[in-house]
């Protein structure tokens, strides 16, 4: 294979990764510096797409994969003068000589591309243990548009009757919903005692029970050990307890930073091999930034660095990185760990710290859980909602919140996320002038009802 060396144009910004963080940064730099040379290398055929929408494409709620694409490579090239090169995989970063090795996948040619400034925005990758069969033709991760297209094509062509999802986190549950809608018999294998390890055990158990009510077979405290393979096709998933037949397998075990290609580059890693960055998304190497699902974040409550892969964070950190690259002085303050998930009629939300986090940090806390309704009890279609709050003993400062319910439940987590971001107390939450009308809420919103109950224990 021939390796070429491409001549550098002065003051070239090179971006590795053409999705949320990378293209947000590129767009920000272009607005600030209209004449700047910007090159983006993207390993897939798509740019600026919503990976979060993949389960809804598979369920056919979203009819076309094109609906998940915000801006095409052609749009970036023609309208924004950003040199986007799809189907280009970056293999190596030479920080000493300020160049990257790139594979043009269509021509099967490698070349070195120099840079003046570099942004790494390579995102995350679906996690799976390194065992035979993980690349079988009926085994799928869910992290790129291509993976969504592959799953949809497999369902259409092969007409699978059963699916085993490995992992009970957000992706696992959203894929369970999608496959249920498509008529498959769905099983979930989960290593923990309950689904959603981002919730406290009592709330996670509620999610497990909700999934069972929907017809999903849930196997908790079971771990993937092997696959029963035949001609690169998985016939069954073998756990530490049993063998579960499967026509298709989906990996819902979360994501890991896509940073393996950076080993030996001198770029410093942090939590789970995510790239260490400061509040301006700068790495430890001059002229190199990182943003999105490949970088770590500061947690505003624990004051420790963490790894959270979400589109919201990717877009925000991309804009900050673009501003910093442009010579501005932006800062990304950090996260509080807010996330929501929908599984058929059920909604799940969380923000802040869990009980186990508070115990590890040695923070004395109180907790309280209430059950309420999403609307006035007399208004049609009012649904159940459960709210759990964690607060600091004595001060009453909010430390975390979790919500499980049906329609109208999950987005209430945003009130708690705002409270955490600004160090509000339970009393502050009670005093908030939240909106009220019977179609939207009881007179006391459930998050305020939970705060009223818990404040008595502070």
XYZ file of C-alpha atoms in Angstrom:
458
model
C 0.000 0.000 0.000
C 1.433 3.372 -1.014
C 1.697 6.152 1.555
C 1.568 9.731 0.277
C 2.409 13.032 1.960
C -0.041 15.860 1.363
C 1.293 19.408 1.285
C 0.140 21.643 4.151
C -1.670 24.893 3.579
C -0.707 27.492 6.183
C -2.913 27.687 9.278
C -4.835 24.501 8.600
C -7.351 23.221 11.128
C -7.828 19.443 10.893
C -10.787 17.811 12.622
C -11.027 14.067 13.176
C -14.713 13.116 13.298
C -17.625 14.634 11.392
C -20.532 14.240 13.783
C -21.920 16.462 16.544
C -18.772 17.749 18.247
C -16.598 17.922 15.146
C -19.073 19.722 12.919
C -20.242 22.054 15.703
C -16.627 23.094 16.126
C -16.051 23.406 12.380
C -19.140 25.583 11.993
C -18.109 27.797 14.902
C -14.612 28.306 13.467
C -16.038 29.029 10.021
C -18.317 31.765 11.427
C -15.388 33.353 13.252
C -12.776 32.849 10.539
C -14.385 32.853 7.073
C -11.101 32.260 5.224
C -9.651 29.571 7.497
C -8.761 26.247 5.856
C -10.735 23.492 7.615
C -10.397 19.803 6.773
C -12.646 17.198 8.396
C -11.937 13.476 8.184
C -14.957 11.242 8.813
C -14.689 7.442 8.677
C -18.322 6.909 7.591
C -20.333 8.271 4.664
C -22.319 10.663 6.861
C -21.764 13.874 8.792
C -23.701 15.681 11.511
C -26.250 12.965 12.216
C -28.361 11.958 15.212
C -27.133 8.617 16.521
C -29.730 8.996 19.283
C -32.421 8.572 16.645
C -31.263 5.143 15.468
C -33.686 3.117 17.655
C -36.578 5.185 16.279
C -35.479 4.511 12.711
C -35.371 0.793 13.496
C -38.850 0.923 15.065
C -40.015 2.759 11.898
C -41.163 5.732 13.970
C -38.681 7.638 11.800
C -39.302 6.491 8.241
C -36.020 7.345 6.533
C -32.418 7.311 7.682
C -31.961 10.621 5.860
C -34.235 12.279 8.429
C -31.503 11.724 11.027
C -28.931 13.682 9.015
C -28.822 17.342 10.040
C -26.367 18.483 7.352
C -24.826 16.405 4.585
C -21.132 16.443 3.598
C -22.143 18.237 0.394
C -23.835 21.002 2.395
C -20.715 21.566 4.481
C -18.511 21.617 1.404
C -20.675 23.807 -0.828
C -22.385 26.156 1.641
C -19.810 26.450 4.412
C -16.540 25.855 2.537
C -15.522 23.096 4.932
C -13.454 20.385 3.264
C -15.272 17.294 4.533
C -13.734 14.002 3.453
C -15.954 11.039 4.228
C -14.793 7.416 4.233
C -11.440 8.545 5.644
C -10.192 6.779 8.773
C -7.456 8.356 10.894
C -4.961 5.709 11.991
C -2.357 7.654 13.926
C -1.527 11.090 15.335
C 2.093 12.248 15.262
C 2.080 15.099 17.759
C 5.828 15.721 17.436
C 5.626 16.531 13.742
C 2.025 17.792 13.740
C 0.603 15.356 11.216
C -1.915 12.511 11.114
C -1.925 9.279 9.136
C -5.169 8.810 7.201
C -6.624 5.847 5.311
C -8.747 6.692 2.293
C -11.069 3.693 2.587
C -12.431 3.924 -0.946
C -9.009 4.066 -2.652
C -7.273 1.961 0.000
C -4.497 4.535 0.167
C -2.743 5.925 3.215
C -1.326 9.434 3.451
C 0.026 11.888 6.015
C -1.919 15.097 6.545
C -0.133 17.970 8.328
C -2.049 20.313 10.634
C -1.505 23.589 12.443
C -4.302 22.911 14.913
C -6.080 19.634 15.531
C -9.461 18.767 17.035
C -10.167 15.158 18.003
C -13.893 14.439 17.906
C -13.974 10.715 17.236
C -16.927 9.980 19.526
C -17.602 6.685 21.234
C -17.876 3.090 20.140
C -20.236 0.333 21.229
C -18.633 -1.725 23.945
C -18.426 -5.504 23.712
C -16.065 -8.010 25.341
C -13.445 -9.350 22.971
C -14.934 -12.809 22.424
C -15.418 -14.889 19.255
C -18.664 -13.977 17.527
C -18.809 -10.309 18.421
C -18.491 -9.527 14.699
C -20.999 -12.159 13.558
C -23.379 -11.207 10.766
C -26.349 -11.130 13.186
C -24.562 -9.185 15.962
C -24.919 -5.411 16.062
C -23.647 -2.421 17.956
C -25.698 0.776 17.882
C -23.437 3.790 17.495
C -23.392 4.951 13.867
C -25.931 5.476 11.103
C -24.331 2.556 9.278
C -25.078 0.281 12.234
C -28.712 1.421 12.173
C -28.934 0.737 8.441
C -27.407 -2.720 8.970
C -29.939 -3.613 11.670
C -32.883 -2.420 9.592
C -31.679 -4.367 6.547
C -31.166 -7.504 8.619
C -34.715 -7.309 10.015
C -36.168 -6.733 6.554
C -34.139 -9.470 4.838
C -33.869 -12.178 7.495
C -37.174 -11.674 9.364
C -35.731 -12.591 12.807
C -38.216 -13.762 15.413
C -36.131 -13.265 18.541
C -33.462 -10.882 19.776
C -31.154 -10.914 22.774
C -29.954 -7.531 23.977
C -26.803 -7.596 26.075
C -26.867 -4.748 28.554
C -29.680 -2.911 30.306
C -28.672 0.723 29.893
C -30.231 3.449 27.765
C -29.378 1.962 24.369
C -30.401 -1.524 25.473
C -33.819 -0.342 26.640
C -34.458 1.881 23.628
C -33.540 -0.986 21.319
C -35.843 -3.279 23.283
C -38.695 -0.870 22.536
C -37.765 -0.719 18.850
C -37.614 -4.491 18.455
C -40.845 -5.012 20.386
C -42.555 -2.639 17.976
C -41.120 -4.666 15.080
C -42.738 -7.781 16.550
C -39.691 -9.616 17.898
C -39.511 -11.602 21.096
C -36.986 -9.677 23.171
C -34.720 -10.762 26.023
C -32.252 -8.608 27.967
C -29.159 -9.927 29.716
C -27.926 -7.609 32.441
C -24.901 -8.073 34.675
C -26.332 -6.026 37.557
C -29.157 -6.796 39.953
C -31.526 -4.494 38.073
C -31.666 -2.649 34.785
C -30.295 0.890 34.505
C -27.254 0.992 36.759
C -27.392 4.775 36.412
C -30.324 4.630 38.845
C -30.405 3.619 42.497
C -31.360 -0.063 42.941
C -34.902 0.683 44.149
C -35.635 2.804 41.075
C -33.818 0.400 38.754
C -36.030 -2.424 39.981
C -39.062 -0.385 38.919
C -37.612 -0.223 35.416
C -37.000 -3.989 35.410
C -40.608 -4.599 36.419
C -41.893 -2.200 33.755
C -39.931 -4.066 31.084
C -41.400 -7.369 32.207
C -44.904 -5.880 31.951
C -44.134 -4.957 28.353
C -43.289 -8.584 27.589
C -39.498 -8.388 27.698
C -37.731 -11.321 29.365
C -35.211 -9.841 31.792
C -32.240 -11.857 33.039
C -30.423 -9.936 35.763
C -27.148 -10.936 37.444
C -26.130 -12.788 34.289
C -22.982 -12.150 32.314
C -22.102 -12.819 28.687
C -19.533 -15.613 28.433
C -19.645 -16.839 24.847
C -21.687 -17.260 21.680
C -22.887 -20.489 20.102
C -21.634 -19.933 16.544
C -22.300 -21.560 13.203
C -20.803 -20.114 9.990
C -20.358 -16.648 11.504
C -23.937 -16.620 12.777
C -24.883 -16.582 16.452
C -27.413 -19.263 17.341
C -27.449 -18.611 21.085
C -26.000 -16.367 23.754
C -24.211 -18.245 26.528
C -24.172 -16.635 29.965
C -22.781 -17.795 33.305
C -26.154 -19.464 33.908
C -27.734 -20.592 30.641
C -27.862 -20.621 26.859
C -30.465 -18.304 25.271
C -31.426 -18.886 21.610
C -31.271 -15.765 19.438
C -31.906 -14.838 15.817
C -30.061 -11.560 16.381
C -27.929 -9.982 19.107
C -27.679 -6.298 20.020
C -24.928 -4.847 22.172
C -26.392 -2.384 24.658
C -23.500 -2.410 27.100
C -22.782 1.275 26.761
C -20.053 3.036 24.872
C -16.355 3.615 25.310
C -14.252 6.529 24.031
C -12.916 5.938 20.527
C -9.313 6.734 21.426
C -7.311 3.552 20.806
C -5.590 5.096 17.774
C -4.070 7.783 20.034
C -1.963 5.407 22.125
C 1.665 6.433 21.934
C 0.800 9.946 20.766
C 1.552 11.597 24.093
C -2.047 12.785 24.444
C -3.107 12.225 28.031
C -6.060 9.991 28.899
C -8.417 10.262 31.861
C -11.532 8.361 32.944
C -12.088 5.170 30.911
C -9.402 6.251 28.412
C -11.321 9.389 27.508
C -9.097 12.300 26.539
C -8.187 14.679 29.365
C -9.167 18.266 28.591
C -9.490 21.561 30.432
C -12.601 23.746 30.397
C -11.636 25.078 26.949
C -11.381 21.500 25.630
C -7.584 21.772 25.285
C -5.510 18.624 25.729
C -2.057 18.456 27.298
C -0.509 18.916 23.830
C -0.288 22.413 22.388
C -2.620 23.082 19.450
C -4.690 19.944 20.079
C -8.264 19.985 21.379
C -10.794 17.203 22.028
C -14.577 17.323 22.322
C -17.620 15.085 22.437
C -17.864 11.413 23.348
C -14.094 10.855 23.173
C -13.385 13.399 25.950
C -14.053 13.413 29.683
C -16.160 15.985 31.559
C -16.109 17.578 34.986
C -19.033 16.587 37.214
C -20.309 19.700 38.968
C -21.583 17.867 42.052
C -18.787 15.375 42.758
C -16.107 17.762 41.393
C -14.499 14.715 39.791
C -13.962 13.959 36.123
C -16.388 11.557 34.500
C -17.243 10.030 31.134
C -20.755 10.654 29.811
C -21.530 10.088 26.133
C -24.495 12.260 25.134
C -25.323 14.359 22.103
C -26.072 17.401 24.248
C -22.571 17.396 25.713
C -20.997 16.709 22.313
C -22.648 19.725 20.719
C -21.810 22.050 23.612
C -18.189 20.981 23.905
C -17.805 21.204 20.129
C -18.911 24.833 20.179
C -16.531 25.579 23.072
C -13.645 23.893 21.265
C -14.421 25.866 18.103
C -14.458 29.112 20.048
C -11.173 28.291 21.740
C -9.557 27.349 18.423
C -10.764 30.676 17.020
C -8.966 32.598 19.753
C -11.992 33.330 21.911
C -12.180 32.532 25.628
C -15.150 30.151 26.102
C -15.414 27.613 28.917
C -17.444 24.440 29.341
C -18.381 24.379 33.044
C -19.206 20.669 33.289
C -22.160 18.341 33.668
C -24.568 17.071 36.297
C -25.284 13.780 34.537
C -28.795 14.412 33.220
C -30.340 11.765 30.969
C -33.778 10.562 29.888
C -35.023 7.388 28.246
C -38.353 6.169 26.849
C -39.453 2.533 26.745
C -42.902 2.291 25.150
C -45.249 4.036 27.599
C -42.625 4.389 30.339
C -40.237 7.292 30.826
C -37.066 7.230 32.922
C -34.932 10.205 33.947
C -32.002 10.911 36.232
C -29.608 13.681 37.191
C -26.898 14.288 39.772
C -25.367 11.626 41.984
C -26.602 8.218 43.157
C -26.585 6.885 46.698
C -23.478 4.809 45.954
C -21.687 7.935 44.696
C -22.507 9.853 47.853
C -21.282 7.007 50.032
C -17.996 6.847 48.109
C -17.567 10.607 48.530
C -18.422 10.458 52.223
C -21.283 12.950 51.887
C -23.974 12.649 54.542
C -27.349 12.685 52.823
C -31.073 12.132 53.190
C -33.376 10.539 50.625
C -37.070 10.499 49.910
C -39.420 8.988 47.331
C -42.974 10.027 46.495
C -45.660 8.788 44.137
C -47.858 11.346 42.412
C -49.642 12.051 39.128
C -48.463 13.785 35.965
C -51.664 15.866 35.773
C -54.457 16.822 38.151
C -55.977 13.575 39.415
C -59.339 14.369 37.832
C -57.959 15.286 34.409
C -58.180 12.562 31.721
C -55.044 10.508 31.019
C -53.302 11.482 34.243
C -50.462 8.995 34.757
C -48.396 7.707 37.686
C -45.036 9.290 38.433
C -42.420 8.365 41.043
C -39.816 10.928 42.113
C -36.777 10.218 44.268
C -34.566 13.004 45.626
C -31.215 12.963 47.407
C -30.136 15.984 49.450
C -27.261 16.947 51.713
C -27.921 16.485 55.402
C -28.238 19.768 57.320
C -27.864 22.116 54.324
C -30.689 20.629 52.239
C -28.666 21.122 49.038
C -29.986 18.934 46.218
C -27.541 16.183 45.246
C -29.501 14.012 42.826
C -32.888 13.099 41.450
C -34.550 10.228 39.606
C -37.980 10.005 37.968
C -39.963 7.078 36.573
C -43.443 7.427 35.133
C -45.509 7.620 32.003
C -46.273 10.448 29.613
C -45.269 13.804 31.049
C -42.882 12.394 33.647
C -39.336 12.492 32.287
C -38.862 16.137 31.277
C -39.519 17.217 34.860
C -35.922 16.160 35.453
C -34.874 19.446 33.846
C -36.090 21.359 36.900
C -33.797 19.240 39.057
C -30.888 19.596 36.598
C -31.235 23.370 36.822
C -31.363 23.161 40.628
C -28.188 21.052 40.720
C -26.326 23.334 38.331
C -27.028 26.333 40.545
C -26.617 24.618 43.958
C -30.259 25.069 44.956
C -31.662 23.608 48.149
C -34.901 21.729 48.717
C -36.446 24.954 49.979
C -35.380 26.750 46.813
C -37.125 24.046 44.766
C -40.280 24.350 46.855
C -40.239 28.117 46.286
C -39.880 27.884 42.479
C -42.776 29.496 40.628
C -43.496 26.492 38.410
C -46.377 26.515 35.953
C -49.706 24.916 36.779
C -52.851 23.934 34.926
C -54.762 20.637 35.309
C -53.690 19.256 31.887
C -50.012 19.600 32.854
C -49.561 19.098 36.579
C -51.156 18.824 40.002
C -51.194 22.096 41.988
C -47.931 20.977 43.603
C -45.671 19.655 40.868
C -44.327 16.183 41.761
C -40.718 17.463 42.071
C -41.907 20.036 44.610
C -43.974 17.434 46.440
C -40.833 15.302 46.747
C -38.859 18.281 48.043
C -41.572 19.088 50.590
C -41.475 15.550 51.918
C -37.706 15.314 52.084
C -37.095 18.713 53.702
C -38.535 17.397 56.943
C -35.604 14.952 57.194
C -32.840 17.488 56.521
